[in-house]
PDB file of C-alpha atoms in Angstrom:
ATOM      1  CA  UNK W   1     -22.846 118.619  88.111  1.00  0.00           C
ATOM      2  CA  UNK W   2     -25.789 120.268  89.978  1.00  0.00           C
ATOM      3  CA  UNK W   3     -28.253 120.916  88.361  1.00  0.00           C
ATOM      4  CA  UNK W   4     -30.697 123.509  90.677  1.00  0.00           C
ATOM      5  CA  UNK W   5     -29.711 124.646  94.197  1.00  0.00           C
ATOM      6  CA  UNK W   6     -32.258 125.983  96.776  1.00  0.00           C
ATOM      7  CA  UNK W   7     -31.088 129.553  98.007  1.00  0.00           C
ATOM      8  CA  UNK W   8     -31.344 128.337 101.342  1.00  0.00           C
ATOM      9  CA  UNK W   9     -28.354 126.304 100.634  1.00  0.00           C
ATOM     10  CA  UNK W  10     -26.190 128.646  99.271  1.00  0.00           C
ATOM     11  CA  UNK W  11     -26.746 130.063 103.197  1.00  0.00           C
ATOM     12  CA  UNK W  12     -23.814 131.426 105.327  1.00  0.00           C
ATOM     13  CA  UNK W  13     -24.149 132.675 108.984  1.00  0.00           C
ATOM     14  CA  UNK W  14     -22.104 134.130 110.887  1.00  0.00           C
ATOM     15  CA  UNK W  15     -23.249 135.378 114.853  1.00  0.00           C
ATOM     16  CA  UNK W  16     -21.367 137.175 116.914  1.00  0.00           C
ATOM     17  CA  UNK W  17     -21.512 139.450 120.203  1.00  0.00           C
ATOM     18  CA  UNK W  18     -20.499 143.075 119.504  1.00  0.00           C
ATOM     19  CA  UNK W  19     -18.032 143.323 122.097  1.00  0.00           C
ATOM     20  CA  UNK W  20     -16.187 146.830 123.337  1.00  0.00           C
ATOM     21  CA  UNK W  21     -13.188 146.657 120.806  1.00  0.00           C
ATOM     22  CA  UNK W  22     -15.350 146.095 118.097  1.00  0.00           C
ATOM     23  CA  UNK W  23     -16.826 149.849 118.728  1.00  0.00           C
ATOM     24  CA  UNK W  24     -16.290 153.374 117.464  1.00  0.00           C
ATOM     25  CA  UNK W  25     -16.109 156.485 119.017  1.00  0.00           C
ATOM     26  CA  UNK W  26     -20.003 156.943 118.952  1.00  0.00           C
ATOM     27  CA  UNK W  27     -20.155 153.169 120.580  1.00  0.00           C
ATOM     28  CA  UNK W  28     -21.723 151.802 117.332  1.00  0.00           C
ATOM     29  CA  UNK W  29     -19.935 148.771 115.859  1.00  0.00           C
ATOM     30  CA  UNK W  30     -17.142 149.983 113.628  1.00  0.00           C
ATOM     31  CA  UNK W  31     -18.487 149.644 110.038  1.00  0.00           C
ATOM     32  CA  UNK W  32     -14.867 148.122 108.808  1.00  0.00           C
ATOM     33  CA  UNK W  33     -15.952 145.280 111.253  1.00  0.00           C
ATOM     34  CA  UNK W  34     -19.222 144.879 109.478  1.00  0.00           C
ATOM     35  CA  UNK W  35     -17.622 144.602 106.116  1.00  0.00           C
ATOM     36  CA  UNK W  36     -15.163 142.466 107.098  1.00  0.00           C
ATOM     37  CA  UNK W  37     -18.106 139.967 108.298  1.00  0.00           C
ATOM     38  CA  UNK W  38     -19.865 140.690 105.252  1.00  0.00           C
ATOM     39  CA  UNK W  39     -17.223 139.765 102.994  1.00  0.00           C
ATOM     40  CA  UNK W  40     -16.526 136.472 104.803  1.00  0.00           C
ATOM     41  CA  UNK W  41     -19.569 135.438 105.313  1.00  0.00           C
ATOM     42  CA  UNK W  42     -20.569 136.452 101.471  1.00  0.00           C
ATOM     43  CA  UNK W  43     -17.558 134.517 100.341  1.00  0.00           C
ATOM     44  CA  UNK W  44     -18.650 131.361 102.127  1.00  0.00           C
ATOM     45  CA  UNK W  45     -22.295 131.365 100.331  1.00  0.00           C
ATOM     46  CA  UNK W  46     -20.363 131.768  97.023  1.00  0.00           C
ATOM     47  CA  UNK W  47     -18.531 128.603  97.843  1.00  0.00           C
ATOM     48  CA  UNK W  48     -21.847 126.921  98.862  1.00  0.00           C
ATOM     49  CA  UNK W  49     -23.372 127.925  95.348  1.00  0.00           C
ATOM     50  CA  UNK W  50     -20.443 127.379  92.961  1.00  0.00           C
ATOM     51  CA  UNK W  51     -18.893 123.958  91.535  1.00  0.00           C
ATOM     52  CA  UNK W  52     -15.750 123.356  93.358  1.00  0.00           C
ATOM     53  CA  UNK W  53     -13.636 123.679  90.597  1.00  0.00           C
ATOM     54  CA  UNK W  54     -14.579 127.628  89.878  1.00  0.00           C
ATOM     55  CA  UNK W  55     -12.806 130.190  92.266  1.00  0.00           C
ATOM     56  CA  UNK W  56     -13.697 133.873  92.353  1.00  0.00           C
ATOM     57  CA  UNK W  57     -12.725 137.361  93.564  1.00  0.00           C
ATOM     58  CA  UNK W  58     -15.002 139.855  95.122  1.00  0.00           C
ATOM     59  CA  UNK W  59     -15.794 142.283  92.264  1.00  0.00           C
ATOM     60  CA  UNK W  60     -18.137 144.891  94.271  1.00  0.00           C
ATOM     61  CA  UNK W  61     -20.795 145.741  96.948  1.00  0.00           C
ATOM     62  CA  UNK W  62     -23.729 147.841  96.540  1.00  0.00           C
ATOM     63  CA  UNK W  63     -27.080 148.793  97.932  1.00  0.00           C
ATOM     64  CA  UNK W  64     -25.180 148.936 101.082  1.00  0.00           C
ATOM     65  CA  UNK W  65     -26.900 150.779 103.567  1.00  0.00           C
ATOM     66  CA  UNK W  66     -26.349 151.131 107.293  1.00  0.00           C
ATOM     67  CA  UNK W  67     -29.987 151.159 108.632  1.00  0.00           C
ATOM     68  CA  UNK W  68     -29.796 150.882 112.584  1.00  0.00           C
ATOM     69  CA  UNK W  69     -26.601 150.691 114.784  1.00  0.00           C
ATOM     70  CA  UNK W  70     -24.863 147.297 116.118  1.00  0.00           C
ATOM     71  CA  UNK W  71     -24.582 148.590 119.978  1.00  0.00           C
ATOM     72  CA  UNK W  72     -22.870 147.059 123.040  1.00  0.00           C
ATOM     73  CA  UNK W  73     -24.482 143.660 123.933  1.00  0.00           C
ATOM     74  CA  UNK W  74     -26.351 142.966 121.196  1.00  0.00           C
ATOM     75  CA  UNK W  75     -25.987 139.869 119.496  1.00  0.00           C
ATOM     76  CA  UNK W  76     -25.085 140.262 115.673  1.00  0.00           C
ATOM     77  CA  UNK W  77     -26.471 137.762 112.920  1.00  0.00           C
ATOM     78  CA  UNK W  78     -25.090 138.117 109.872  1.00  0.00           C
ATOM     79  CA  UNK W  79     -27.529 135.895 106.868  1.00  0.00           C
ATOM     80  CA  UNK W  80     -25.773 135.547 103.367  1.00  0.00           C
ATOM     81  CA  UNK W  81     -27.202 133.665 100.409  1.00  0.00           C
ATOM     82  CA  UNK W  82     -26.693 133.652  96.508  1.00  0.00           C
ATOM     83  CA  UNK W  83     -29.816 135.690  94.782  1.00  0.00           C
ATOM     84  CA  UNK W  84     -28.726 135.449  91.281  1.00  0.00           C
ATOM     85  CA  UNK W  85     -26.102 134.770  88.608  1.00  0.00           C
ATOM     86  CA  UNK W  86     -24.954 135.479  84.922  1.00  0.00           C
ATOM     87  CA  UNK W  87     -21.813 134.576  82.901  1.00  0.00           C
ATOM     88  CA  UNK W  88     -19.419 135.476  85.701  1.00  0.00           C
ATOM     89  CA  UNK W  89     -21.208 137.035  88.355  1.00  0.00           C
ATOM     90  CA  UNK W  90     -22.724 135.892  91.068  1.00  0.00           C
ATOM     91  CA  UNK W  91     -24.630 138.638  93.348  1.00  0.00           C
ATOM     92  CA  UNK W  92     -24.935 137.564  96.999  1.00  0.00           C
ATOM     93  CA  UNK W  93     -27.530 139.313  99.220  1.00  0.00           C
ATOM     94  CA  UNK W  94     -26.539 140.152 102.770  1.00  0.00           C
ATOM     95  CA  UNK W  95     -28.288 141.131 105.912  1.00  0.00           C
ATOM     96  CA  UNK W  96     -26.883 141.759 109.435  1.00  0.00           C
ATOM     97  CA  UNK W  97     -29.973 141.634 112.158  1.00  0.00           C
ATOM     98  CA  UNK W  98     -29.109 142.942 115.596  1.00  0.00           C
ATOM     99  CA  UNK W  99     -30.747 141.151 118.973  1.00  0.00           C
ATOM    100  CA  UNK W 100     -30.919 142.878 121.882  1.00  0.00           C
ATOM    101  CA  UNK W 101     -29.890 140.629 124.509  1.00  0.00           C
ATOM    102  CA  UNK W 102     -31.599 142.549 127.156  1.00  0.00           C
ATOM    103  CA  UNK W 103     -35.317 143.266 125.305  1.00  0.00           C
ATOM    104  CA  UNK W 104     -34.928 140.230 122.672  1.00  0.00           C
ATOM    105  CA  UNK W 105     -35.634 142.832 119.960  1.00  0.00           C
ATOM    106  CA  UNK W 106     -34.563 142.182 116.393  1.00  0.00           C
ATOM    107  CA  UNK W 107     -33.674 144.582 114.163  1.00  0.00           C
ATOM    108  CA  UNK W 108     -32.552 144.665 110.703  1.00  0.00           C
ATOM    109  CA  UNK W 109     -28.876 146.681 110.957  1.00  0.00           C
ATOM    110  CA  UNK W 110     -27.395 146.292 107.220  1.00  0.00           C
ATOM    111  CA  UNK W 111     -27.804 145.557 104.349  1.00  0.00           C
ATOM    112  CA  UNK W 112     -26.144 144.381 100.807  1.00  0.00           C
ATOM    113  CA  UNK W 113     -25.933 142.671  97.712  1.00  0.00           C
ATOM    114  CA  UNK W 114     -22.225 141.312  96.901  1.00  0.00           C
ATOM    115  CA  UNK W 115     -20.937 140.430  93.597  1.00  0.00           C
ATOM    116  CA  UNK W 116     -18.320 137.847  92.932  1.00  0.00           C
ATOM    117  CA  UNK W 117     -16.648 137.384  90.042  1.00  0.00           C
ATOM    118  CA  UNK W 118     -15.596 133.868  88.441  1.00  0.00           C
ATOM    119  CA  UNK W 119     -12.234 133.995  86.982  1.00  0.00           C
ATOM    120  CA  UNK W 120     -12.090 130.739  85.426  1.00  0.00           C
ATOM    121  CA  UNK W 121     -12.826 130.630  81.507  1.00  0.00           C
ATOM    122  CA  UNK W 122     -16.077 131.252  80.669  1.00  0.00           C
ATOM    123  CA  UNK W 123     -16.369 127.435  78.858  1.00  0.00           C
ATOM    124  CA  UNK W 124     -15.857 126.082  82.117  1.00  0.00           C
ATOM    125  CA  UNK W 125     -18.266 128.247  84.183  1.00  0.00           C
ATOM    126  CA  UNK W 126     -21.918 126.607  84.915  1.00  0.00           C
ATOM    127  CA  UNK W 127     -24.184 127.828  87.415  1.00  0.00           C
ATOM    128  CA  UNK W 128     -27.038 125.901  88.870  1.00  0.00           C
ATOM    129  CA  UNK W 129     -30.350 127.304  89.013  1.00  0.00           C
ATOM    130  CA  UNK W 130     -31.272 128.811  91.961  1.00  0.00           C
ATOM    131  CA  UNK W 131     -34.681 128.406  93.514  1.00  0.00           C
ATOM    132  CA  UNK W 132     -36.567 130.418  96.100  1.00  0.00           C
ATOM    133  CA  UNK W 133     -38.595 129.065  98.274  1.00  0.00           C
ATOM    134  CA  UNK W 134     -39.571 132.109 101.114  1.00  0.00           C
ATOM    135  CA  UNK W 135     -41.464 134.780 100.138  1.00  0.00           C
ATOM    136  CA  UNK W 136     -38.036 137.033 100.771  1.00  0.00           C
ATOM    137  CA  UNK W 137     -36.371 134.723  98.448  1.00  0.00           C
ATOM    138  CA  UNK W 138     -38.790 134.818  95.609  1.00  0.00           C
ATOM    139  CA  UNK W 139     -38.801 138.341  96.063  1.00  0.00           C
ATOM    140  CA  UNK W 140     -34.994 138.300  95.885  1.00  0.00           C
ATOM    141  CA  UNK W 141     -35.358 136.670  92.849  1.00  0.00           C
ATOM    142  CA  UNK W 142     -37.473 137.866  90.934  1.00  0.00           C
ATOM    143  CA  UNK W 143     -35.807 141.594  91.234  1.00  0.00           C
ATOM    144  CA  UNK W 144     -32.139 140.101  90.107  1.00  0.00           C
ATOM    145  CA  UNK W 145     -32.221 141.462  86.305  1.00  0.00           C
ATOM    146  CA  UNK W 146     -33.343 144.892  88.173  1.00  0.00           C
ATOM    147  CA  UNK W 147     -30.504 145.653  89.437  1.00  0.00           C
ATOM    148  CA  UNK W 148     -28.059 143.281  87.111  1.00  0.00           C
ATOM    149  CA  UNK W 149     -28.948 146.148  84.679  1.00  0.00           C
ATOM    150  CA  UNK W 150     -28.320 149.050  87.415  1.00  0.00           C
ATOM    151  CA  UNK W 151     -24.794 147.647  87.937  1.00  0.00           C
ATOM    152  CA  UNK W 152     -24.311 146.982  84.646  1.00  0.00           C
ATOM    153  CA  UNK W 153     -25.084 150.911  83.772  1.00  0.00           C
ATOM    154  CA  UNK W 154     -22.946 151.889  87.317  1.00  0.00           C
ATOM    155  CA  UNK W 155     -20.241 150.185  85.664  1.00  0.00           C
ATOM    156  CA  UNK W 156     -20.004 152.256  82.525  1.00  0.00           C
ATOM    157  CA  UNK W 157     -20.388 155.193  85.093  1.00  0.00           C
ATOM    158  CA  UNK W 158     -17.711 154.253  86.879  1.00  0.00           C
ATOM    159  CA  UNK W 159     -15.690 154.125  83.427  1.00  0.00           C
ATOM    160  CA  UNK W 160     -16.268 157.588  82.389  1.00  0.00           C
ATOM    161  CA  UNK W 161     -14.790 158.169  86.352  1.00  0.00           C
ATOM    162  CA  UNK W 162     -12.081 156.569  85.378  1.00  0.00           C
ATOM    163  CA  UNK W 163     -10.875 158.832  82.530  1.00  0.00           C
ATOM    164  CA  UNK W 164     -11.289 161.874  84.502  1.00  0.00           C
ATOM    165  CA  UNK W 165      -9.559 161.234  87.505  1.00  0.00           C
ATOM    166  CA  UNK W 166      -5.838 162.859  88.614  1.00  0.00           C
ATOM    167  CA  UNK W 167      -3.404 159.969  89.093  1.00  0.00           C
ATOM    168  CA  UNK W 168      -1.204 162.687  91.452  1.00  0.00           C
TER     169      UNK W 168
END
């Protein structure tokens, strides 16, 4: 069983070119094509992080924010590692850079944190302890009970939703 795991090894990328089908009508990348590479690639650091004999579901995204377009010819990097975890969640921090291919300039495009649910038992779920080692990391870190406790109070918003909405 392991013990401690560095975030950098929990670390998924994905890099891509954003090519003409992958555009909208403003000639941005599609942001369905972003969150399809964001789950993926979110999935894949999950894997990295958990014992392979847990599975999981994607519970949730949030903090997403769409900061600067993916445009023609750039080349997309998509950077996913695990950032913190408690009983059955596991929160995954995401963020897409953009490279212009003609300037070399690099740009952060997105950004997210991703939580993943374990569905085993709970008496078979161990996670290993994560350490940080860049300053983004620590940072990363050191924040996760932050906003554990602003999902946690989204989530009993999101109950109170719940009972008030038409099912017609």
């Amino acid at each position: 069983m392991i013990e401690t795991i560095k975030c950098a090894d929990t670390r998924s990328i994905h890099e891509s070119y954003v090519f003409p089908a992958q555009l909208n009508n403003s000639q941005i990348q599609f942001g369905g094509e972003t969150l399809r590479i964001l789950d993926a690639n979110a999935g894949l650091a999950g894997v990295k992080f958990l014992p392979g004999n847990l599975s999981f579901v994607t519970a949730g995204y949030d903090h997403v924010q769409f900061l600067s377009p993916a445009q023609p010819n750039d080349i997309l990097t998509c950077i996913s590692y695990v950032t913190g975890s408690s009983q059955r969640a596991v929160e995954v921090f995401t963020k897409f850079l953009t490279t212009d291919t003609k300037t070399k300039e690099v740009k952060v495009a997105f950004l997210a944190f991703c939580t993943l649910i374990v569905t085993n038992k709970i008496d078979e779920i161990h996670f290993p302890q994560l350490i940080a080692e860049s300053d983004e990391e620590k940072y990363l870190l050191e924040t996760y009970e932050e906003r554990l406790k602003a999902r946690h109070s989204e989530l009993a918003d999101n109950k109170t939703i719940l009972g008030h909405l038409n099912l017609k």
